[in-house]
Amino acid sequence: MTHHQDDPNHEDEDRTTPSAPEGKDADVVHLDVARAGRQPQQPDADRPDSDNRTADGPVLEGEAVRVDRPGPTGGGWRTALEAKARSRQPIVPLWLRSRTEAVETLKWVTLHYLHVAGYQVVRLPLYGGRLTARAPRGLLRLVGGVIKWTFDLEGEPVRLAAVQKADPDVYLKLSRQRDSRVRLRVLISSAALVTLLVVGLMMAEQTTTAQWAALAAAIGALGILGKPADRPLINRAVVPSTVEKLTSDIVIRALTVLGIGGINQAMAKNPKDAIRFVAPITRDGPGWRADIDLPYGVTVADVMDKRDRMASALRRPLGCIWPEGDSSVHEGRLVLWVGDKDLSKTVVKSPLVKAASHDVFKGIPFGCDPRGRAIVVPVIEQNILIGSQPGQGKTASVRVLASAVALDPSAELWIHELKGTGDLDPHEQNCHRYVSGIEDEAIAYAADSLALLRKEVMRRAAALKALPADLCPDKKVTRQIADRRSLGLHPLVAVFDECQNLFAHPDFGAKAGEDAEFVIKLGRALSVVLVLATQRPDKDSLPTGISANVTIRFCLRVAGQLENDMILGTSAYKNGIRATVFQPKVDAGIGYLLGATPMPKVVRTAYLDTPATQRIAKRAHALRAGAGLLGGHALGETPERVAPSFDLLADVLAVVPPSEAKVWNEIIVDRLAELRPEVYGAWAGLGGGAKTAQLTTALKPYGIKTMQVWGTSEGGGRGANRIGVARDDITTAITHRDRGRAS
């Protein structure tokens, strides 16, 4: 074939005329034509002209093909297998894979059956009396039954019916059958009677013990035989639960009455597959667990919003219904746990009550989740924030943490109870620093503690850096390093209860907030831990720099979304983690715990009353005294105080009124000494040039430059040029500094 690519007269011919075959069933097809055949055909009405061309090229014909057309793919079977592998059920039950949970389960089973056994053993005399009282009736039943059986009295009604019907053949047949039965049964009954007589004569020759045993066995057998049908012999040690077994039908019924549009629409379209159970409903601790995929577009947060309606649909107390999500799968995976017992009526016993000591490096036993599983809160390399409305168990939660720290003699405990009620007084005897009160003196003491903690963090950073690599390869404080007291890297846990009274204080709050943020960011790697508790979580009483950097959060009942997210973190409410669902007073001690476990959990804290806390504190005091690790407040030492520090720029503005645009340095120093003699008095005692240089040096870090200022002395006199500052420079520096803090 000859192509005329360079001749325009042959263009149409080349594009439309089939090529001559060069082999069997083979055609040479022009490339443009082949490409055009793969493009979608343009409707005739849109064709612009006869040569099948548009402004951009030829009109293309062909079938439109969807690029996302479903079909088998090469790796589909592997993808399916991987998905199945992720959802494999464990070979070993989950409660056996956790040593703590396995021990708790076995302990529960053992205690349960020990209780049942003890209950029945104590009632053996009662059961013996019942059997004795029922034995005569049993004897009568036995004798009557033997007589009826021996003489075939149970067939008497049938034979009488044959007589009444005047049917001699049937009667004779029944009579012969009775006679043969009676002959055999009389022999059997006679043999049994003779055997009983022989046994009775033999027992008469036995010891008294054997005779009493035989009599007891006979009375027991006759008593069981004489048992009334409506009165059982043995009482139940455990009353059976009347809770209805959780089934898929019940769960679906509960979900459909919640009034969630996405669920109702999906159920109307496809009621069989709208709600999918990804695993069988099983027992999980003291309750039932259902793993559910909600309909497309419905999230777990939608269901948690209506927890009260679900409780009504399931006919359970609100404290039994605990839906939670599994975002590691997807946002529509609902894990519904329905307990047998209301969590608000559960009392969690703390193991600290009987513990001789405790190791904070292993975490602190804090409470349990709704399924009865123990929850341990890590402490080392963490900081903890606790928040709630008043009366919801916030201080009780702090008491659990403080008690565990006190039982570790290597841990240094600082407590600042800024409510003044003395809730943490039992541990005063174990504290290096301790204060209880709401007065300015107590607030100043707590502010000093944060300033000291900041200095301690800086000291520890240098000490940890200096440790050799073989002793501390990961640059982390371990149990072995903490036990070397000379290194000064032991755990230091500082508790600030009602911390809003500190951070919102007009004089000490700003500086305390800065120090706390510094300690939270850097101290956790150096085993310096802050435990903050507040009942007023807002930006003034809980600076955002603190709330944003705390790693473990525990939120009991709060009033609204703002407070919820201030404690639990931004978007917690949106994601369904809502401490607003807890009932005031009823759910005291129950809250959401974040950061201590892989997923957020509802936790009921262990409760330590004042007597129990006092016993723990005394045990901890003896432990610390024996190890020689009491110090500071516990030994009556004078508390270390931090030299007062104030805002220099604000003080300068206070002594330089707006009417004075520029002022000499020496005049400013004299006025500052009158304002705060304890801070600036030493500056005023210097010579004129030294005073000027002192203020110049102090203002230099803020970027404020001095200048020649024309003026006169305070007492009047001749004017002169001396070193001074402009008031506008001070206000500008304050503005820039405050903007930097806000950002």
XYZ file of C-alpha atoms in Angstrom:
743
model
C 0.000 0.000 0.000
C 1.228 3.498 -0.851
C 0.566 6.323 1.590
C 0.196 9.940 0.479
C 0.861 11.605 3.776
C 2.312 14.724 2.153
C -0.418 15.156 -0.469
C -3.578 16.896 0.811
C -5.588 15.576 -2.146
C -5.284 12.074 -0.808
C -6.176 12.889 2.792
C -9.789 11.691 2.698
C -8.943 8.703 0.608
C -6.332 7.519 3.060
C -8.675 7.943 5.992
C -11.722 6.217 4.533
C -10.572 3.598 2.040
C -9.813 0.169 3.473
C -6.310 -1.038 2.899
C -5.523 -4.052 0.796
C -5.021 -7.198 2.767
C -1.434 -8.191 3.362
C -2.242 -11.512 4.898
C -5.127 -13.781 5.740
C -7.988 -11.932 7.423
C -5.701 -8.964 8.066
C -6.395 -5.280 7.471
C -4.194 -2.256 7.745
C -6.188 0.306 9.727
C -5.364 3.983 9.847
C -4.338 5.090 13.362
C -6.720 8.066 13.471
C -9.658 5.837 12.503
C -8.784 3.353 15.237
C -8.585 6.083 17.816
C -11.850 7.586 16.661
C -13.579 4.240 17.109
C -12.773 4.243 20.786
C -14.393 7.639 21.450
C -18.062 8.205 22.318
C -20.356 8.982 19.404
C -21.670 12.503 19.177
C -25.428 12.840 18.592
C -26.480 13.691 15.046
C -28.103 16.904 16.133
C -24.766 18.143 17.437
C -22.747 17.320 14.324
C -21.577 20.654 12.864
C -20.792 19.697 9.272
C -20.629 16.924 6.695
C -16.958 16.110 6.976
C -17.519 14.853 10.552
C -15.233 17.519 12.018
C -15.741 19.922 14.854
C -13.710 22.944 15.591
C -11.336 20.740 17.600
C -11.278 17.627 15.433
C -13.405 14.872 13.907
C -16.709 13.732 15.375
C -15.950 10.453 17.103
C -18.172 7.418 17.086
C -18.233 4.433 19.383
C -19.619 3.051 22.645
C -19.091 4.945 25.904
C -17.263 2.758 28.429
C -17.286 3.451 32.209
C -13.779 3.487 33.554
C -15.056 2.415 37.028
C -17.122 -0.501 35.678
C -17.200 -3.180 38.418
C -15.565 -6.444 37.617
C -13.117 -9.003 38.915
C -9.634 -7.810 39.673
C -6.483 -9.770 39.962
C -5.894 -8.968 43.609
C -9.528 -9.170 44.773
C -9.186 -12.540 46.474
C -6.135 -11.382 48.410
C -7.941 -8.238 49.529
C -10.852 -10.345 50.738
C -8.510 -12.659 52.641
C -6.762 -9.722 54.271
C -10.107 -8.283 55.341
C -11.084 -11.641 56.828
C -7.736 -11.910 58.581
C -8.342 -8.589 60.308
C -11.671 -9.810 61.652
C -10.552 -13.250 62.827
C -11.948 -14.265 66.168
C -9.195 -14.985 68.701
C -8.438 -18.643 69.412
C -7.842 -17.869 73.072
C -10.715 -15.906 74.683
C -9.936 -12.265 75.335
C -10.255 -12.656 79.102
C -7.535 -15.321 79.048
C -5.136 -13.181 77.016
C -4.951 -10.598 79.767
C -3.345 -11.863 82.946
C -5.166 -9.297 85.055
C -8.549 -10.079 83.509
C -7.950 -13.838 83.725
C -7.076 -13.569 87.404
C -10.138 -11.391 88.026
C -12.423 -13.838 86.183
C -11.050 -16.913 87.974
C -11.242 -15.060 91.251
C -14.883 -14.189 90.583
C -15.769 -17.805 89.671
C -13.961 -19.168 92.741
C -15.610 -16.707 95.090
C -18.997 -17.371 93.502
C -18.899 -21.124 94.055
C -17.324 -20.762 97.486
C -20.263 -18.551 98.354
C -22.720 -21.116 97.002
C -21.023 -23.938 98.900
C -20.857 -21.973 102.138
C -24.467 -20.906 101.797
C -25.635 -24.519 101.432
C -23.363 -25.912 104.167
C -24.714 -23.436 106.709
C -28.251 -24.544 105.839
C -27.645 -28.304 106.146
C -29.496 -28.470 109.519
C -32.472 -26.740 107.893
C -32.454 -29.191 105.002
C -32.171 -32.121 107.468
C -35.209 -30.871 109.346
C -37.187 -30.563 106.130
C -36.287 -34.102 105.094
C -37.280 -35.470 108.514
C -40.631 -33.657 108.388
C -41.309 -34.969 104.888
C -40.169 -38.544 105.553
C -43.603 -39.851 106.823
C -45.272 -38.536 103.689
C -42.547 -40.162 101.650
C -43.074 -43.477 103.464
C -46.799 -43.370 102.751
C -46.101 -42.562 99.099
C -43.623 -45.428 98.896
C -45.952 -47.990 100.490
C -48.904 -46.851 98.437
C -46.886 -46.944 95.249
C -45.586 -50.453 95.949
C -49.110 -51.735 96.646
C -50.502 -50.158 93.498
C -47.687 -51.575 91.419
C -47.769 -55.072 92.989
C -51.506 -55.591 92.548
C -51.771 -53.698 89.257
C -54.247 -51.218 90.698
C -53.433 -48.661 88.032
C -55.205 -50.910 85.478
C -58.386 -51.152 87.536
C -60.208 -48.288 85.703
C -59.667 -49.989 82.341
C -61.093 -53.278 83.572
C -64.121 -51.556 85.089
C -64.723 -49.778 81.801
C -64.877 -53.193 80.056
C -67.482 -54.360 82.586
C -69.571 -51.254 82.040
C -69.504 -51.814 78.291
C -70.529 -55.496 78.823
C -67.602 -56.728 76.784
C -66.645 -60.114 78.337
C -63.866 -60.854 75.850
C -61.981 -57.689 76.659
C -62.548 -58.166 80.390
C -61.256 -61.761 80.340
C -58.205 -60.718 78.358
C -57.447 -57.905 80.820
C -58.002 -60.189 83.808
C -55.566 -62.799 82.499
C -53.021 -60.055 81.876
C -53.499 -58.745 85.448
C -53.141 -62.205 86.988
C -49.839 -62.818 85.205
C -48.521 -59.389 86.233
C -49.561 -59.787 89.872
C -47.928 -63.235 90.209
C -44.570 -61.827 89.014
C -44.813 -58.583 90.984
C -45.760 -60.355 94.213
C -42.601 -62.443 93.915
C -40.487 -59.330 93.289
C -42.093 -57.376 96.137
C -41.717 -60.330 98.513
C -38.041 -60.701 97.617
C -37.503 -56.984 98.137
C -39.281 -57.104 101.513
C -37.202 -60.083 102.654
C -34.032 -58.279 101.525
C -34.985 -55.189 103.540
C -35.642 -57.334 106.617
C -32.271 -59.035 106.245
C -30.523 -55.691 105.842
C -32.384 -54.367 108.872
C -31.272 -57.361 111.000
C -27.687 -56.888 109.789
C -27.740 -53.158 110.626
C -29.051 -54.020 114.118
C -25.744 -55.748 114.772
C -23.623 -52.835 113.408
C -22.150 -49.923 115.319
C -24.228 -46.974 116.354
C -22.548 -44.765 113.735
C -23.515 -47.101 110.898
C -27.064 -47.334 112.228
C -27.395 -43.563 112.341
C -25.953 -43.289 108.850
C -28.447 -45.848 107.541
C -31.291 -44.057 109.302
C -30.166 -40.713 107.833
C -30.013 -42.232 104.345
C -33.485 -43.723 104.770
C -34.928 -40.470 106.066
C -33.200 -38.547 103.251
C -34.622 -40.849 100.595
C -38.106 -40.769 102.099
C -37.903 -36.990 102.576
C -37.023 -36.458 98.908
C -39.886 -38.786 97.950
C -42.267 -36.790 100.127
C -41.274 -33.360 98.701
C -44.248 -31.150 97.776
C -44.265 -30.082 94.136
C -44.440 -26.339 94.937
C -41.852 -26.231 97.725
C -38.239 -27.028 96.763
C -35.967 -28.636 99.322
C -32.843 -26.478 98.699
C -32.834 -22.680 98.696
C -31.049 -20.805 95.890
C -27.746 -19.261 96.940
C -27.969 -16.794 94.052
C -31.276 -15.413 92.875
C -31.439 -15.839 89.084
C -31.332 -12.630 87.090
C -34.535 -11.488 85.484
C -32.563 -9.616 82.802
C -33.637 -10.584 79.321
C -30.987 -12.187 77.119
C -29.730 -9.764 74.492
C -30.535 -10.896 70.958
C -30.170 -9.351 67.530
C -33.927 -8.771 67.297
C -33.908 -6.840 70.570
C -30.946 -4.718 69.471
C -32.551 -3.912 66.112
C -35.780 -3.016 67.874
C -33.893 -0.679 70.186
C -32.007 1.024 67.353
C -35.104 1.582 65.233
C -37.004 3.374 68.008
C -34.220 5.932 68.524
C -35.632 8.150 65.794
C -32.397 8.338 63.800
C -33.299 9.120 60.190
C -30.418 7.169 58.633
C -31.375 3.980 60.484
C -35.077 4.272 59.721
C -34.484 4.936 56.012
C -32.079 1.990 55.733
C -34.531 -0.302 57.528
C -37.339 0.752 55.195
C -35.260 -0.049 52.080
C -33.541 -3.223 53.242
C -34.617 -4.417 56.689
C -32.462 -7.563 56.549
C -29.068 -5.963 55.899
C -29.512 -2.390 57.139
C -28.016 -3.249 60.534
C -25.270 -5.852 60.307
C -23.904 -7.856 63.226
C -20.214 -8.465 62.513
C -19.879 -11.017 65.334
C -22.288 -13.101 67.418
C -23.721 -11.460 70.507
C -21.771 -12.939 73.415
C -21.345 -12.645 77.140
C -18.568 -10.200 77.998
C -18.012 -9.955 81.722
C -21.215 -9.216 83.643
C -23.173 -8.314 80.516
C -23.716 -8.794 76.799
C -21.633 -7.425 73.925
C -22.869 -6.760 70.391
C -20.559 -5.594 67.571
C -22.633 -3.787 64.960
C -22.096 -2.010 61.659
C -24.575 0.858 61.545
C -26.169 1.885 58.211
C -24.095 4.030 55.865
C -23.876 7.611 57.070
C -24.892 6.846 60.681
C -22.160 7.336 63.274
C -21.748 6.048 66.789
C -22.150 9.614 68.065
C -25.728 9.613 66.714
C -26.531 6.591 68.868
C -24.736 7.820 71.980
C -26.799 10.995 71.835
C -29.890 8.877 72.495
C -28.547 6.560 75.168
C -31.521 7.252 77.429
C -33.990 6.206 74.718
C -31.979 3.059 74.076
C -32.162 2.216 77.774
C -35.929 2.559 77.578
C -36.081 0.355 74.476
C -33.930 -2.330 76.126
C -35.829 -2.059 79.409
C -32.635 -1.584 81.403
C -31.425 1.132 83.783
C -29.459 3.886 82.106
C -26.331 2.788 83.977
C -26.456 -0.586 82.174
C -26.293 0.814 78.625
C -22.809 1.723 77.382
C -22.448 2.151 73.627
C -18.988 3.009 72.339
C -17.282 3.261 68.960
C -14.333 1.517 67.389
C -12.834 4.150 65.117
C -9.937 1.831 64.296
C -12.424 0.019 62.022
C -14.665 2.891 60.904
C -16.911 5.556 62.406
C -20.012 3.400 62.005
C -18.755 0.444 64.086
C -20.825 0.334 67.273
C -19.792 -1.793 70.240
C -22.907 -2.038 72.404
C -22.358 -3.379 75.891
C -25.427 -4.037 78.038
C -24.639 -4.821 81.651
C -26.601 -6.880 84.134
C -26.060 -4.318 86.885
C -26.284 -0.535 86.982
C -22.752 0.882 86.995
C -23.835 3.743 89.264
C -24.671 1.174 91.969
C -21.342 -0.613 91.674
C -18.789 -0.066 94.432
C -15.207 -0.487 93.228
C -12.780 -1.602 95.913
C -9.275 -0.255 95.547
C -6.392 -2.727 95.929
C -4.491 0.105 97.619
C -6.514 -0.489 100.795
C -4.539 -3.663 101.513
C -1.359 -2.959 99.556
C 1.843 -2.831 101.594
C 3.506 -0.628 98.953
C 3.126 0.400 95.337
C 5.349 1.072 92.318
C 4.225 4.119 90.332
C 6.246 2.924 87.338
C 3.592 0.181 86.954
C 0.744 2.680 86.850
C -2.005 3.353 89.381
C -5.110 1.139 89.848
C -7.734 3.768 89.188
C -11.052 1.921 88.928
C -12.906 -0.309 86.490
C -14.827 -0.017 83.234
C -18.507 -1.014 82.885
C -17.450 -4.612 82.129
C -15.725 -4.899 85.479
C -12.192 -4.848 84.049
C -9.553 -3.108 86.146
C -8.252 0.167 84.700
C -4.664 1.187 85.411
C -3.574 4.772 84.761
C 0.080 5.270 83.773
C 1.861 8.038 85.650
C 5.477 8.201 84.532
C 5.916 10.342 81.391
C 2.341 11.580 81.762
C 0.375 14.538 83.091
C -3.203 14.187 84.278
C -6.152 16.580 84.049
C -9.391 15.895 85.944
C -12.496 18.015 85.552
C -16.159 17.962 86.529
C -18.982 19.862 88.088
C -18.919 20.163 91.897
C -19.903 17.017 93.767
C -19.217 14.543 90.951
C -16.201 12.781 92.507
C -13.295 14.878 91.276
C -11.460 15.112 94.602
C -12.141 11.424 95.301
C -10.386 10.609 92.024
C -7.418 12.757 93.063
C -7.337 10.933 96.399
C -6.842 7.584 94.636
C -3.881 8.938 92.663
C -2.310 10.588 95.702
C -2.691 7.432 97.801
C -0.884 5.326 95.218
C 1.978 7.833 94.974
C 2.264 7.958 98.771
C 2.717 4.168 98.894
C 5.790 4.435 96.669
C 8.521 5.662 99.041
C 10.766 6.661 96.128
C 8.174 9.133 94.813
C 8.159 12.720 96.084
C 4.638 14.009 96.694
C 3.550 17.670 96.591
C -0.104 18.418 97.360
C -1.873 21.752 96.942
C -5.516 21.508 97.990
C -6.812 24.948 97.011
C -10.356 24.462 98.229
C -9.490 24.585 101.912
C -11.743 21.699 103.020
C -8.916 19.355 104.004
C -9.976 16.473 101.740
C -6.329 15.487 101.254
C -5.141 16.166 104.814
C -4.419 12.463 105.578
C -1.435 12.620 103.205
C 0.061 15.779 104.720
C 2.410 13.558 106.744
C 3.912 12.189 103.499
C 4.321 15.398 101.489
C 7.493 17.305 100.693
C 5.309 20.365 100.090
C 1.723 20.709 101.306
C -0.868 23.447 101.531
C -4.609 23.506 102.060
C -6.540 26.741 101.743
C -8.094 29.274 99.447
C -6.420 32.384 100.901
C -3.822 34.406 98.985
C -1.066 32.843 101.109
C -2.060 29.348 99.944
C -2.294 30.504 96.328
C 1.145 32.125 96.579
C 2.538 28.884 98.036
C 1.143 26.910 95.062
C 2.589 29.468 92.622
C 5.973 29.084 94.330
C 5.712 25.335 93.863
C 5.273 25.699 90.114
C 8.247 28.064 89.929
C 10.317 25.536 91.890
C 9.143 22.756 89.614
C 10.312 24.760 86.627
C 13.776 25.066 88.157
C 13.713 21.360 89.048
C 12.885 20.411 85.455
C 15.858 22.414 84.202
C 18.153 20.777 86.772
C 16.907 17.294 85.880
C 17.384 17.905 82.177
C 21.059 18.626 82.762
C 21.414 15.645 85.124
C 19.795 13.224 82.661
C 21.929 14.512 79.800
C 25.081 13.903 81.840
C 24.299 10.228 82.482
C 26.503 7.786 80.528
C 24.929 5.915 77.620
C 25.341 2.480 79.243
C 23.327 3.612 82.281
C 20.648 5.519 80.378
C 20.698 4.544 76.672
C 17.222 5.891 75.857
C 17.510 9.097 77.891
C 14.477 8.067 79.929
C 14.066 7.775 83.672
C 13.662 4.106 84.622
C 12.978 2.391 87.902
C 16.699 1.652 88.330
C 17.681 5.286 87.714
C 14.937 6.576 90.013
C 16.172 4.340 92.841
C 19.584 6.052 92.714
C 18.584 8.884 94.995
C 21.861 10.713 94.506
C 20.904 11.422 90.883
C 17.777 13.282 91.973
C 15.682 11.759 89.161
C 13.093 10.045 91.349
C 9.364 10.510 90.494
C 7.948 13.851 91.608
C 4.166 14.118 91.522
C 2.601 17.511 92.218
C -1.170 17.634 92.807
C -3.116 20.877 92.337
C -6.741 20.379 93.361
C -9.109 23.220 92.371
C -6.326 24.643 90.211
C -8.683 27.261 88.767
C -8.203 29.234 91.985
C -4.506 29.469 91.127
C -4.600 30.099 87.378
C -7.393 32.666 87.623
C -5.717 34.621 90.442
C -5.082 38.244 89.371
C -1.578 38.388 90.865
C -0.182 34.872 90.525
C -2.267 33.298 87.762
C -0.373 34.402 84.637
C 3.057 33.393 85.916
C 1.726 30.132 87.364
C 0.159 29.274 84.009
C 3.439 29.839 82.193
C 5.346 27.690 84.703
C 2.763 24.905 84.562
C 2.858 24.848 80.761
C 6.667 24.633 80.861
C 6.585 21.744 83.343
C 3.909 19.875 81.388
C 5.831 20.132 78.124
C 9.274 19.163 79.441
C 8.840 17.595 82.851
C 7.084 14.375 81.864
C 10.280 13.004 80.273
C 12.076 13.704 83.550
C 9.523 11.932 85.818
C 7.975 15.232 86.952
C 4.204 14.769 86.846
C 1.404 17.297 87.304
C -2.070 16.236 88.442
C -4.522 19.094 87.881
C -8.150 19.047 88.999
C -10.682 21.771 88.271
C -14.418 22.354 88.427
C -14.368 25.396 86.132
C -12.704 24.488 82.836
C -12.517 27.708 80.819
C -9.667 29.574 79.145
C -9.157 31.840 82.155
C -9.072 29.186 84.869
C -7.394 26.551 82.679
C -4.992 28.103 80.152
C -5.148 26.544 76.703
C -1.428 25.833 76.742
C -2.047 23.490 79.680
C -5.218 21.783 78.472
C -3.740 21.217 75.011
C -0.608 19.434 76.271
C -1.954 17.188 79.032
C -1.715 13.537 77.976
C -4.291 11.851 80.248
C -7.728 13.356 80.782
C -10.564 12.255 83.048
C -13.866 14.059 82.751
C -16.748 13.358 85.077
C -20.157 14.989 84.681
C -20.018 18.452 83.027
C -22.785 20.758 81.918
C -22.095 21.372 78.228
C -20.000 20.902 75.110
C -17.534 23.704 75.890
C -16.565 22.248 79.284
C -16.498 18.751 77.798
C -13.990 19.731 75.093
C -11.883 21.829 77.463
C -11.190 18.696 79.513
C -11.321 15.917 76.902
C -9.865 17.840 73.972
C -11.147 19.590 70.870
C -13.857 17.691 68.942
C -14.343 15.130 71.726
C -18.035 16.030 71.942
C -18.407 15.822 68.170
C -16.809 12.359 68.197
C -19.326 11.056 70.718
C -17.141 11.283 73.832
C -19.601 13.182 75.971
C -19.404 13.523 79.719
C -22.722 15.358 79.551
C -24.525 11.983 79.408
C -23.769 11.237 83.053
C -26.511 11.915 85.563
C -25.832 14.514 88.265
C -25.072 12.939 91.652
C -26.335 9.514 90.488
C -23.245 8.913 88.333
C -20.764 10.509 90.743
C -17.393 8.850 90.260
C -18.118 7.836 86.643
C -16.338 9.629 83.818
C -14.625 9.375 80.455
C -10.922 8.491 80.550
C -8.719 9.428 77.571
C -5.045 8.739 77.039
C -4.637 5.955 79.589
C -6.006 3.254 77.269
C -5.899 2.832 73.471
C -9.562 3.848 73.187
C -11.576 6.282 75.348
C -13.310 4.423 78.154
C -16.055 5.022 80.659
C -14.511 4.391 84.069
C -15.883 4.213 87.571
C -13.183 5.236 90.005
C -12.374 3.271 93.115
C -13.703 4.956 96.238
C -11.493 5.649 99.235
C -13.314 7.198 102.177
C -11.486 9.213 104.815
C -10.808 6.292 107.240
C -9.416 4.143 104.412
C -7.257 7.036 103.200
C -5.938 7.597 106.711
C -4.931 3.948 107.031
C -3.114 4.111 103.683
C -1.387 7.358 104.689
C -0.173 5.885 107.992
C 1.168 2.819 106.200
C 2.900 5.053 103.645
C 4.399 7.228 106.412
C 5.890 4.196 108.152
C 7.243 2.964 104.835
C 8.903 6.292 104.025
C 10.237 6.765 107.534
C 11.755 3.288 107.480
C 13.483 4.051 104.180
C 14.651 7.462 105.393
C 12.849 9.235 102.573
C 10.741 11.742 104.501
C 11.611 15.369 103.869
C 10.375 18.912 103.534
C 6.932 19.537 105.012
C 6.695 15.995 106.422
C 9.682 16.762 108.684
C 8.502 20.266 109.563
C 11.123 21.999 107.453
C 10.595 25.631 106.411
C 9.184 25.680 102.904
C 11.405 26.979 100.160
C 10.132 30.264 98.761
C 10.751 31.869 95.400
C 11.878 35.471 95.295
C 8.912 37.578 94.212
C 8.981 38.549 90.574
C 6.756 41.091 88.912
C 6.074 42.463 85.471
C 8.708 45.160 84.962
C 7.026 46.695 81.926
C 3.674 46.956 83.684
C 5.345 48.496 86.729
C 7.096 51.100 84.550
C 3.774 52.063 82.982
C 2.291 52.320 86.463
C 4.849 54.936 87.558
C 5.030 56.851 84.258
C 1.677 58.544 83.560
C 0.518 59.208 79.973
C 1.240 62.885 80.449
C 4.985 62.122 80.506
C 6.107 61.047 77.048
C 9.755 60.588 78.028
C 11.331 60.181 81.495
C 14.858 59.785 82.843
C 15.873 56.306 83.930
C 16.926 57.451 87.401
C 13.509 59.008 88.037
C 11.773 55.778 86.954
C 13.977 53.719 89.310
C 13.131 55.939 92.288
C 9.424 55.624 91.550
C 9.710 51.819 91.142
C 11.420 51.606 94.554
C 8.448 53.395 96.114
C 6.012 51.050 94.283
C 7.727 47.757 95.206
C 10.574 48.355 97.670
C 11.124 44.599 98.147
C 11.928 44.258 94.436
C 13.406 47.581 93.288
C 14.718 49.010 96.565
C 18.249 47.794 95.844
C 18.229 49.607 92.496
C 17.413 52.943 94.153
C 20.375 52.563 96.496
C 22.817 52.690 93.607
C 24.485 55.864 92.349
C 22.896 57.950 89.605
C 24.820 56.349 86.758
C 24.383 52.835 88.194
C 20.637 53.342 88.522
C 20.436 54.372 84.900
C 22.524 51.390 83.758
C 20.448 48.949 85.880
C 17.179 49.940 84.215
C 18.797 50.028 80.771
C 20.015 46.441 81.238
C 16.635 45.264 82.575
C 14.761 46.733 79.577
C 17.173 45.453 76.956
C 15.631 41.908 76.648
C 12.336 43.544 75.661
C 13.936 45.412 72.767
C 13.553 48.828 74.418
C 16.341 51.267 73.627
C 17.259 54.239 75.811
C 17.806 57.739 74.478
C 18.763 61.250 75.485
C 15.805 62.856 77.249
C 15.530 66.545 78.167
C 14.062 67.040 81.601
C 14.447 68.176 85.180
C 14.783 66.333 88.460
C 11.767 65.542 90.668
C 12.557 68.471 93.002
C 12.955 70.941 90.143
C 16.053 72.722 88.996
C 17.885 73.307 85.759
C 16.990 71.180 82.748
C 19.451 68.675 81.323
C 19.818 65.842 78.806
C 20.075 62.443 80.486
C 19.476 58.768 79.590
C 15.785 57.900 79.583
C 13.028 55.991 77.781
C 9.886 56.859 75.845
C 6.590 55.673 77.322
C 5.310 54.665 73.876
C 8.197 52.200 73.565
C 7.047 50.510 76.778
C 3.438 50.160 75.587
C 4.604 48.825 72.213
C 6.789 46.191 73.899
C 3.870 45.054 76.067
C 1.627 44.762 72.999
C 4.153 42.617 71.121
C 4.742 40.418 74.156
C 1.028 39.808 74.769
C 0.493 38.931 71.105
C 3.298 36.394 71.317
C 1.712 34.775 74.381
C -1.685 34.596 72.701
C -0.251 32.871 69.637
